[in-house]
Short mmCIF file of C-alpha atoms in Angstrom, two decimals:
data_model
loop_
_atom_site.label_atom_id
_atom_site.label_comp_id
_atom_site.label_asym_id
_atom_site.label_seq_id
_atom_site.Cartn_x
_atom_site.Cartn_y
_atom_site.Cartn_z
CA GLY M 1 67.91 29.39 -103.72
CA ARG M 2 67.57 33.08 -103.32
CA SER M 3 65.84 34.52 -100.27
CA LYS M 4 62.55 36.43 -100.52
CA VAL M 5 64.33 39.63 -99.58
CA GLU M 6 66.86 39.24 -102.39
CA LYS M 7 64.14 38.47 -104.95
CA GLU M 8 62.10 41.44 -103.84
CA PHE M 9 65.16 43.72 -103.93
CA TYR M 10 65.83 42.96 -107.60
CA LEU M 11 62.15 43.34 -108.44
CA HIS M 12 62.19 46.78 -106.79
CA LEU M 13 65.32 47.73 -108.74
CA LEU M 14 63.57 46.72 -111.92
CA GLY M 15 60.65 48.92 -110.86
CA HIS M 16 63.13 51.81 -110.64
CA ASN M 17 64.41 51.16 -114.18
CA VAL M 18 67.59 49.30 -113.20
CA ILE M 19 68.03 45.91 -114.78
CA VAL M 20 70.49 43.54 -113.11
CA PRO M 21 71.23 40.36 -115.11
CA GLY M 22 70.14 36.99 -113.75
CA ILE M 23 73.58 36.29 -112.30
CA HIS M 24 73.09 39.44 -110.21
CA LEU M 25 76.37 41.05 -111.13
CA ALA M 26 76.38 44.57 -112.47
CA PHE M 27 79.28 46.70 -113.62
CA ILE M 28 79.67 50.42 -114.03
CA SER M 29 82.24 51.79 -116.43
CA PHE M 30 83.37 55.11 -117.90
CA ALA M 31 80.82 54.48 -120.69
CA HIS M 32 78.11 55.37 -118.13
CA LYS M 33 77.45 59.05 -117.81
CA PRO M 34 77.51 60.54 -114.28
CA GLU M 35 73.76 61.11 -114.46
CA ILE M 36 73.19 57.39 -115.09
CA VAL M 37 75.44 56.45 -112.18
CA ASP M 38 73.46 58.85 -109.94
CA GLN M 39 70.19 57.27 -111.12
CA VAL M 40 71.47 53.78 -110.30
CA ILE M 41 72.62 54.88 -106.84
CA ASP M 42 69.21 56.46 -106.18
CA ALA M 43 67.45 53.30 -107.40
CA PHE M 44 69.48 51.19 -104.97
CA LYS M 45 68.68 53.54 -102.09
CA GLN M 46 64.98 53.61 -102.97
CA SER M 47 64.87 49.81 -103.33
CA PHE M 48 66.17 49.42 -99.81
CA LEU M 49 63.58 51.91 -98.57
CA ASP M 50 60.93 49.93 -100.49
CA LEU M 51 62.03 46.75 -98.68
CA ARG M 52 61.70 48.55 -95.37
CA GLU M 53 58.22 49.73 -96.31
CA ASP M 54 57.33 46.12 -97.26
CA GLY M 55 58.38 45.02 -93.79
CA LEU M 56 61.31 43.01 -95.17
CA LEU M 57 64.06 45.27 -93.80
CA TRP M 58 64.04 46.46 -90.20
CA THR M 59 65.00 49.93 -89.24
CA GLU M 60 67.91 50.35 -86.80
CA ASN M 61 65.66 51.03 -83.83
CA LYS M 62 63.89 47.67 -84.38
CA SER M 63 67.09 45.66 -84.45
CA LYS M 64 67.41 43.45 -81.38
CA THR M 65 71.08 42.53 -81.61
CA GLY M 66 73.00 45.66 -82.41
CA SER M 67 73.13 48.91 -84.33
CA HIS M 68 73.02 47.40 -87.81
CA PRO M 69 69.68 46.88 -89.62
CA LYS M 70 68.67 43.24 -89.98
CA LEU M 71 66.97 41.49 -92.86
CA ILE M 72 63.85 39.50 -92.34
CA GLY M 73 63.35 36.25 -94.26
#
């Protein structure tokens, strides 16, 4: 099954108007205007920040094993 973090991530994306199909694969093509691509990038960034605010994604300074952020759950 999918982890809580993964489920929450896709829910946050949906909250930022980005729908990712149930198989969790998404594709960008030349049919997408640059403004749409920018909106999707911003939604991904904001979704990761949302996970951090929810306490599901540690910041770098809270990581105990290195310089990369760690997921909780």
